[in-house]
Amino acid sequence: MGRIFLMALAAFAVPASAAAPASIAGRWKTDDGKGIVVMAPCGDKMCGRIERLLIKQPAGGQLDERNPDKAKRSRKVAGLQIYWDLAPNGDGWKGEGYSPEDGRYYTAHLRVKGNTLTMKGCVAVFCRTVTWTRMA
């Protein structure tokens, strides 16, 4: 009986090649130096929120003026969640993203290497890749 249990358990063991990708948790400075984004757990997945903007803002703060949903254009960009449903996918993470700069939603592919976070955002077949730097 014990031998059968061990064989069944071995069948469900996770192979070493399926190891979880490097964590994206932490504070990241955007490639253009315009902001800091915090990646943190939200439920059983990861999310990203703009912690603060590093650029001069209009009085009252930068608004999400380019959002395709007119009802959301009056919300502030600082504090805005821009990544959600991020889950491990191969050696990286995959989920949904939003860019307040151009008001586009996209599929996000993220990968950590050392102190850099490379993000590839795709809308249909058009993709853009940026690299962010981990903040201390």
Coordinates of N, CA, C and O in Angstrom, one line a residue:
M1 N 0.8 -1.2 0.0 CA 0.0 0.0 0.0 C 0.9 1.3 0.0 O 0.6 2.2 -0.7
G2 N 1.9 1.3 0.9 CA 2.8 2.4 1.0 C 3.5 2.7 -0.3 O 3.7 3.8 -0.8
R3 N 3.9 1.6 -1.0 CA 4.6 1.7 -2.3 C 3.7 2.4 -3.4 O 4.2 3.2 -4.1
I4 N 2.5 2.0 -3.4 CA 1.5 2.5 -4.4 C 1.3 4.0 -4.1 O 1.3 4.8 -5.0
F5 N 1.2 4.4 -2.8 CA 1.1 5.8 -2.5 C 2.3 6.6 -2.9 O 2.1 7.7 -3.5
L6 N 3.5 6.1 -2.7 CA 4.7 6.8 -3.1 C 4.8 7.0 -4.6 O 5.1 8.0 -5.2
M7 N 4.4 5.9 -5.4 CA 4.4 6.0 -6.8 C 3.3 7.0 -7.3 O 3.6 7.8 -8.2
A8 N 2.2 7.0 -6.7 CA 1.1 8.0 -7.1 C 1.6 9.4 -6.8 O 1.4 10.4 -7.5
L9 N 2.3 9.6 -5.6 CA 2.8 10.9 -5.2 C 3.9 11.4 -6.2 O 3.9 12.5 -6.7
A10 N 4.7 10.5 -6.6 CA 5.8 10.8 -7.6 C 5.2 11.2 -8.9 O 5.7 12.1 -9.6
A11 N 4.1 10.6 -9.3 CA 3.4 11.0 -10.6 C 3.0 12.5 -10.6 O 2.9 13.1 -11.6
F12 N 2.7 13.0 -9.4 CA 2.2 14.4 -9.3 C 3.3 15.4 -8.9 O 3.1 16.6 -8.8
A13 N 4.5 14.9 -8.8 CA 5.6 15.8 -8.4 C 5.9 16.8 -9.6 O 5.8 16.4 -10.7
V14 N 6.2 18.0 -9.2 CA 6.5 19.0 -10.2 C 7.9 18.8 -10.7 O 8.9 18.8 -9.9
P15 N 8.1 18.7 -12.0 CA 9.5 18.6 -12.5 C 10.3 19.9 -12.3 O 9.7 20.9 -12.3
A16 N 11.6 19.7 -12.2 CA 12.4 20.9 -11.9 C 12.3 22.0 -13.0 O 12.4 23.2 -12.7
S17 N 12.0 21.6 -14.2 CA 11.9 22.5 -15.3 C 10.7 23.4 -15.2 O 10.5 24.4 -15.9
A18 N 9.7 23.0 -14.4 CA 8.5 23.7 -14.2 C 8.5 24.6 -13.0 O 7.5 25.0 -12.4
A19 N 9.7 25.0 -12.6 CA 9.9 25.9 -11.4 C 9.2 27.2 -11.6 O 9.1 27.7 -12.8
A20 N 8.7 27.8 -10.5 CA 8.1 29.1 -10.6 C 9.0 30.2 -11.2 O 10.2 30.1 -10.9
P21 N 8.5 31.1 -11.9 CA 9.4 32.2 -12.4 C 9.8 33.1 -11.3 O 9.2 33.1 -10.2
A22 N 10.9 33.9 -11.5 CA 11.3 34.9 -10.5 C 10.2 35.8 -10.1 O 9.4 36.2 -11.0
S23 N 10.2 36.2 -8.9 CA 9.1 37.1 -8.4 C 9.2 38.5 -9.0 O 10.3 39.0 -9.2
I24 N 8.0 39.0 -9.3 CA 7.9 40.4 -9.8 C 7.6 41.4 -8.7 O 7.4 42.6 -8.9
A25 N 7.4 40.8 -7.4 CA 7.0 41.7 -6.3 C 8.0 42.8 -6.1 O 9.2 42.5 -6.2
G26 N 7.6 44.0 -5.7 CA 8.5 45.0 -5.4 C 8.2 46.3 -6.1 O 7.1 46.5 -6.7
R27 N 9.1 47.3 -6.0 CA 8.9 48.6 -6.6 C 9.8 48.7 -7.8 O 11.0 48.4 -7.7
W28 N 9.2 49.2 -8.9 CA 10.0 49.3 -10.2 C 9.9 50.7 -10.8 O 8.8 51.3 -10.8
K29 N 11.0 51.2 -11.2 CA 11.1 52.5 -11.9 C 10.9 52.3 -13.4 O 11.5 51.4 -14.0
T30 N 10.0 53.0 -14.0 CA 9.7 52.8 -15.4 C 10.9 53.2 -16.3 O 11.7 54.0 -15.9
D31 N 10.9 52.6 -17.5 CA 12.1 52.8 -18.4 C 12.2 54.3 -18.7 O 13.4 54.8 -19.0
D32 N 11.1 55.1 -18.8 CA 11.2 56.5 -19.2 C 11.4 57.4 -17.9 O 11.5 58.6 -18.1
G33 N 11.5 56.8 -16.7 CA 11.7 57.6 -15.5 C 10.5 58.4 -15.1 O 10.7 59.3 -14.2
K34 N 9.4 58.1 -15.6 CA 8.2 58.9 -15.3 C 7.4 58.5 -14.0 O 6.6 59.2 -13.5
G35 N 7.7 57.3 -13.6 CA 7.0 56.8 -12.4 C 7.5 55.6 -11.8 O 8.5 55.0 -12.2
I36 N 6.9 55.2 -10.6 CA 7.3 54.0 -9.9 C 6.0 53.2 -9.8 O 5.0 53.7 -9.4
V37 N 6.2 51.9 -10.1 CA 5.0 51.0 -10.1 C 5.4 49.9 -9.0 O 6.5 49.4 -8.9
V38 N 4.4 49.6 -8.2 CA 4.5 48.6 -7.2 C 3.8 47.3 -7.6 O 2.6 47.4 -8.0
M39 N 4.5 46.2 -7.7 CA 3.9 44.9 -8.0 C 3.7 44.2 -6.7 O 4.6 44.0 -5.9
A40 N 2.5 43.7 -6.4 CA 2.2 43.0 -5.2 C 1.1 42.0 -5.4 O 0.3 42.1 -6.4
P41 N 1.0 41.0 -4.5 CA -0.1 40.0 -4.6 C -1.5 40.7 -4.5 O -1.7 41.6 -3.8
C42 N -2.4 40.2 -5.3 CA -3.8 40.5 -5.1 C -4.6 39.3 -5.3 O -4.8 38.8 -6.4
G43 N -5.1 38.7 -4.2 CA -5.7 37.4 -4.3 C -4.6 36.4 -4.5 O -3.5 36.5 -4.0
D44 N -4.8 35.4 -5.4 CA -3.8 34.4 -5.7 C -3.0 34.8 -7.0 O -2.2 33.9 -7.5
K45 N -3.1 36.0 -7.4 CA -2.3 36.4 -8.6 C -1.5 37.7 -8.2 O -1.5 38.1 -7.0
M46 N -0.9 38.4 -9.1 CA -0.2 39.6 -8.9 C -0.8 40.8 -9.6 O -1.4 40.6 -10.7
C47 N -0.7 41.9 -9.1 CA -1.2 43.2 -9.7 C -0.1 44.2 -9.6 O 0.8 44.1 -8.8
G48 N -0.2 45.3 -10.4 CA 0.7 46.4 -10.4 C -0.1 47.7 -10.3 O -1.1 47.9 -11.0
R49 N 0.4 48.6 -9.5 CA -0.2 49.9 -9.2 C 0.8 51.0 -9.3 O 1.9 50.8 -8.8
I50 N 0.4 52.1 -9.9 CA 1.3 53.3 -10.0 C 1.4 53.9 -8.6 O 0.4 54.4 -8.1
E51 N 2.6 53.8 -8.0 CA 2.8 54.3 -6.6 C 2.9 55.8 -6.6 O 2.2 56.5 -5.8
R52 N 3.7 56.3 -7.6 CA 3.8 57.8 -7.7 C 4.4 58.1 -9.1 O 5.0 57.3 -9.7
L53 N 4.1 59.4 -9.5 CA 4.7 59.9 -10.7 C 5.9 60.7 -10.4 O 5.9 61.4 -9.4
L54 N 6.9 60.7 -11.2 CA 8.1 61.4 -11.0 C 8.3 62.6 -11.9 O 9.3 63.2 -12.1
I55 N 7.2 63.0 -12.5 CA 7.2 64.1 -13.5 C 6.3 65.2 -12.9 O 5.5 65.0 -12.0
K56 N 6.5 66.4 -13.4 CA 5.7 67.5 -13.0 C 4.2 67.2 -13.4 O 4.0 66.8 -14.6
Q57 N 3.3 67.4 -12.5 CA 1.9 67.1 -12.8 C 1.1 68.4 -12.7 O 1.5 69.4 -12.0
P58 N 0.0 68.5 -13.4 CA -0.9 69.6 -13.3 C -1.5 69.7 -11.9 O -1.5 68.8 -11.1
A59 N -2.0 70.9 -11.5 CA -2.6 71.1 -10.2 C -3.7 70.0 -10.1 O -4.5 69.8 -11.0
G60 N -3.7 69.4 -8.9 CA -4.7 68.3 -8.7 C -4.3 67.0 -9.1 O -5.0 66.0 -8.8
G61 N -3.2 66.9 -9.8 CA -2.6 65.6 -10.2 C -3.0 65.2 -11.6 O -4.0 65.7 -12.2
Q62 N -2.2 64.3 -12.2 CA -2.4 63.9 -13.6 C -3.6 63.0 -13.6 O -3.7 62.1 -12.8
L63 N -4.5 63.2 -14.6 CA -5.7 62.4 -14.7 C -5.6 61.4 -15.9 O -4.7 61.6 -16.8
D64 N -6.4 60.4 -15.8 CA -6.4 59.3 -16.8 C -7.2 59.8 -18.1 O -8.2 59.2 -18.5
E65 N -6.8 60.9 -18.7 CA -7.5 61.6 -19.7 C -7.7 60.8 -21.0 O -8.6 61.1 -21.8
R66 N -6.9 59.8 -21.3 CA -7.0 59.1 -22.5 C -7.7 57.8 -22.4 O -7.7 57.0 -23.4
N67 N -8.3 57.5 -21.3 CA -9.0 56.2 -21.1 C -10.2 56.2 -22.1 O -10.9 57.2 -22.3
P68 N -10.4 55.0 -22.7 CA -11.5 54.9 -23.7 C -12.8 55.0 -23.0 O -13.8 55.4 -23.7
D69 N -12.9 54.8 -21.7 CA -14.2 54.9 -21.0 C -14.2 56.3 -20.4 O -13.5 56.7 -19.5
K70 N -15.1 57.2 -21.0 CA -15.1 58.6 -20.6 C -15.4 58.7 -19.1 O -14.9 59.7 -18.5
A71 N -16.1 57.8 -18.5 CA -16.4 57.9 -17.1 C -15.2 57.7 -16.2 O -15.2 58.2 -15.0
K72 N -14.1 57.2 -16.7 CA -12.8 57.0 -16.0 C -11.8 58.1 -16.2 O -10.8 58.1 -15.6
R73 N -12.1 59.0 -17.1 CA -11.1 60.0 -17.4 C -10.8 61.0 -16.3 O -9.8 61.7 -16.4
S74 N -11.6 61.1 -15.3 CA -11.4 62.0 -14.2 C -10.6 61.4 -13.0 O -10.3 62.1 -12.1
R75 N -10.3 60.1 -13.1 CA -9.5 59.5 -12.0 C -8.0 59.8 -12.1 O -7.5 60.0 -13.2
K76 N -7.4 59.9 -11.0 CA -5.9 60.2 -10.9 C -5.1 59.0 -11.4 O -5.4 57.9 -11.1
V77 N -4.0 59.3 -12.0 CA -3.1 58.3 -12.5 C -2.3 57.7 -11.3 O -2.1 56.5 -11.2
A78 N -1.8 58.6 -10.4 CA -1.1 58.1 -9.2 C -2.1 57.2 -8.4 O -3.2 57.6 -8.1
G79 N -1.7 56.0 -8.1 CA -2.6 55.1 -7.4 C -3.3 54.1 -8.3 O -4.0 53.2 -7.8
L80 N -3.3 54.4 -9.6 CA -4.1 53.6 -10.6 C -3.5 52.2 -10.7 O -2.3 52.0 -10.9
Q81 N -4.3 51.2 -10.7 CA -3.9 49.8 -11.0 C -3.8 49.7 -12.5 O -4.7 49.9 -13.2
I82 N -2.6 49.3 -12.9 CA -2.3 49.1 -14.4 C -2.0 47.7 -14.8 O -1.9 47.4 -16.0
Y83 N -1.8 46.8 -13.8 CA -1.6 45.3 -14.1 C -2.5 44.5 -13.2 O -2.7 44.9 -12.1
W84 N -3.1 43.5 -13.8 CA -4.0 42.6 -13.0 C -4.0 41.2 -13.6 O -3.5 41.0 -14.7
D85 N -4.4 40.2 -12.8 CA -4.5 38.8 -13.2 C -3.1 38.3 -13.7 O -3.1 37.4 -14.6
L86 N -2.0 38.8 -13.1 CA -0.7 38.3 -13.5 C -0.5 36.9 -12.9 O -0.6 36.8 -11.6
A87 N -0.2 35.9 -13.7 CA 0.1 34.6 -13.1 C 1.3 34.0 -13.8 O 1.7 34.4 -14.9
P88 N 2.0 33.1 -13.1 CA 3.2 32.4 -13.7 C 2.8 31.8 -15.1 O 1.7 31.3 -15.3
N89 N 3.7 32.0 -16.0 CA 3.6 31.5 -17.4 C 4.9 31.2 -17.9 O 5.7 32.1 -18.3
G90 N 5.3 29.9 -17.9 CA 6.6 29.5 -18.4 C 7.7 30.1 -17.4 O 7.6 30.0 -16.2
D91 N 8.7 30.9 -18.0 CA 9.7 31.5 -17.1 C 9.4 32.9 -16.8 O 10.2 33.7 -16.4
G92 N 8.1 33.3 -17.0 CA 7.7 34.7 -16.7 C 6.3 34.8 -16.2 O 5.8 33.8 -15.5
W93 N 5.6 35.9 -16.4 CA 4.3 36.1 -15.9 C 3.4 36.6 -17.1 O 3.9 37.3 -18.0
K94 N 2.1 36.3 -17.1 CA 1.2 36.8 -18.1 C 0.0 37.3 -17.4 O -0.5 36.7 -16.5
G95 N -0.6 38.4 -17.9 CA -1.8 38.9 -17.4 C -2.3 40.1 -18.3 O -2.0 40.1 -19.5
E96 N -3.0 41.0 -17.7 CA -3.6 42.1 -18.4 C -2.9 43.4 -17.9 O -2.6 43.5 -16.8
G97 N -2.9 44.4 -18.8 CA -2.3 45.6 -18.5 C -3.0 46.8 -19.1 O -3.9 46.6 -20.0
Y98 N -2.7 48.0 -18.6 CA -3.4 49.2 -19.1 C -2.3 50.3 -19.1 O -1.6 50.5 -18.2
S99 N -2.3 51.1 -20.2 CA -1.3 52.2 -20.3 C -2.1 53.5 -20.2 O -2.8 53.9 -21.2
P100 N -2.0 54.3 -19.1 CA -2.7 55.6 -19.1 C -2.1 56.6 -20.0 O -2.8 57.6 -20.4
E101 N -0.9 56.3 -20.5 CA -0.3 57.3 -21.5 C -1.1 57.3 -22.8 O -1.2 58.4 -23.4
D102 N -1.5 56.2 -23.2 CA -2.3 56.1 -24.5 C -3.7 55.5 -24.4 O -4.4 55.4 -25.4
G103 N -4.1 55.2 -23.2 CA -5.4 54.6 -23.0 C -5.7 53.3 -23.6 O -6.8 52.9 -23.9
R104 N -4.6 52.4 -23.7 CA -4.8 51.1 -24.3 C -4.7 50.0 -23.3 O -3.9 50.1 -22.4
Y105 N -5.5 49.0 -23.5 CA -5.5 47.8 -22.7 C -4.7 46.8 -23.5 O -4.8 46.8 -24.7
Y106 N -4.0 45.9 -22.9 CA -3.1 44.9 -23.6 C -2.9 43.7 -22.8 O -3.0 43.7 -21.6
T107 N -2.4 42.6 -23.5 CA -1.9 41.4 -22.9 C -0.5 41.7 -22.5 O 0.3 42.1 -23.3
A108 N -0.2 41.4 -21.2 CA 1.2 41.7 -20.7 C 2.0 40.4 -20.4 O 1.4 39.5 -19.9
H109 N 3.2 40.4 -20.8 CA 4.2 39.3 -20.6 C 5.3 39.9 -19.9 O 6.0 40.8 -20.4
L110 N 5.6 39.5 -18.6 CA 6.7 40.1 -17.8 C 7.7 39.0 -17.5 O 7.3 37.8 -17.2
R111 N 9.0 39.4 -17.4 CA 10.0 38.5 -17.1 C 11.1 39.3 -16.3 O 11.5 40.4 -16.7
V112 N 11.5 38.7 -15.2 CA 12.5 39.3 -14.3 C 13.9 38.6 -14.6 O 14.0 37.4 -14.7
K113 N 14.9 39.5 -14.7 CA 16.3 39.0 -14.8 C 17.1 39.9 -13.9 O 17.3 41.1 -14.3
G114 N 17.6 39.4 -12.8 CA 18.4 40.3 -11.9 C 17.5 41.4 -11.4 O 16.4 41.2 -10.8
N115 N 17.9 42.6 -11.6 CA 17.2 43.8 -11.1 C 16.4 44.5 -12.2 O 16.1 45.7 -12.1
T116 N 16.1 43.8 -13.2 CA 15.3 44.3 -14.3 C 14.1 43.5 -14.6 O 14.0 42.3 -14.4
L117 N 13.0 44.2 -15.0 CA 11.7 43.6 -15.3 C 11.4 44.0 -16.7 O 11.3 45.2 -17.1
T118 N 11.4 43.0 -17.6 CA 11.1 43.3 -19.0 C 9.7 43.0 -19.3 O 9.2 41.9 -18.9
M119 N 9.0 44.0 -19.8 CA 7.6 43.8 -20.1 C 7.3 43.9 -21.6 O 7.8 44.9 -22.2
K120 N 6.5 43.0 -22.1 CA 6.1 43.0 -23.5 C 4.6 43.2 -23.5 O 3.9 42.3 -22.9
G121 N 4.1 44.2 -24.0 CA 2.7 44.5 -24.1 C 2.2 44.3 -25.5 O 2.8 44.9 -26.4
C122 N 1.1 43.5 -25.7 CA 0.7 43.3 -27.1 C -0.8 43.6 -27.2 O -1.6 43.2 -26.4
V123 N -1.2 44.3 -28.3 CA -2.5 44.6 -28.7 C -2.6 43.9 -30.1 O -2.0 44.4 -31.0
A124 N -3.4 42.9 -30.1 CA -3.5 42.1 -31.4 C -2.1 41.6 -31.7 O -1.5 40.9 -30.9
V125 N -1.6 41.9 -32.9 CA -0.2 41.4 -33.2 C 0.8 42.5 -33.0 O 2.0 42.2 -33.3
F126 N 0.5 43.6 -32.5 CA 1.4 44.7 -32.3 C 1.9 44.7 -30.9 O 1.1 44.8 -30.0
C127 N 3.2 44.6 -30.7 CA 3.8 44.5 -29.4 C 4.9 45.6 -29.2 O 5.5 46.1 -30.1
R128 N 5.1 45.9 -27.9 CA 6.1 46.9 -27.5 C 6.7 46.3 -26.2 O 6.1 45.8 -25.4
T129 N 8.1 46.4 -26.1 CA 8.8 45.9 -25.0 C 9.5 47.1 -24.3 O 10.1 47.9 -24.9
V130 N 9.4 47.1 -22.9 CA 10.1 48.1 -22.1 C 10.8 47.3 -21.0 O 10.4 46.2 -20.6
T131 N 11.8 47.9 -20.4 CA 12.6 47.4 -19.3 C 12.6 48.3 -18.1 O 13.0 49.5 -18.3
W132 N 12.1 47.9 -17.0 CA 12.1 48.7 -15.8 C 13.2 48.2 -14.8 O 13.7 47.1 -15.0
T133 N 13.5 49.0 -13.9 CA 14.6 48.8 -12.9 C 14.1 48.7 -11.5 O 13.3 49.5 -11.1
R134 N 14.5 47.6 -10.8 CA 14.0 47.4 -9.4 C 14.6 48.6 -8.5 O 15.7 49.0 -8.6
M135 N 13.7 49.1 -7.7 CA 14.0 50.1 -6.7 C 14.5 49.5 -5.4 O 13.9 48.4 -5.1
A136 N 15.4 50.1 -4.7 CA 15.8 49.5 -3.4 C 14.8 49.6 -2.3 O 13.9 50.4 -2.4

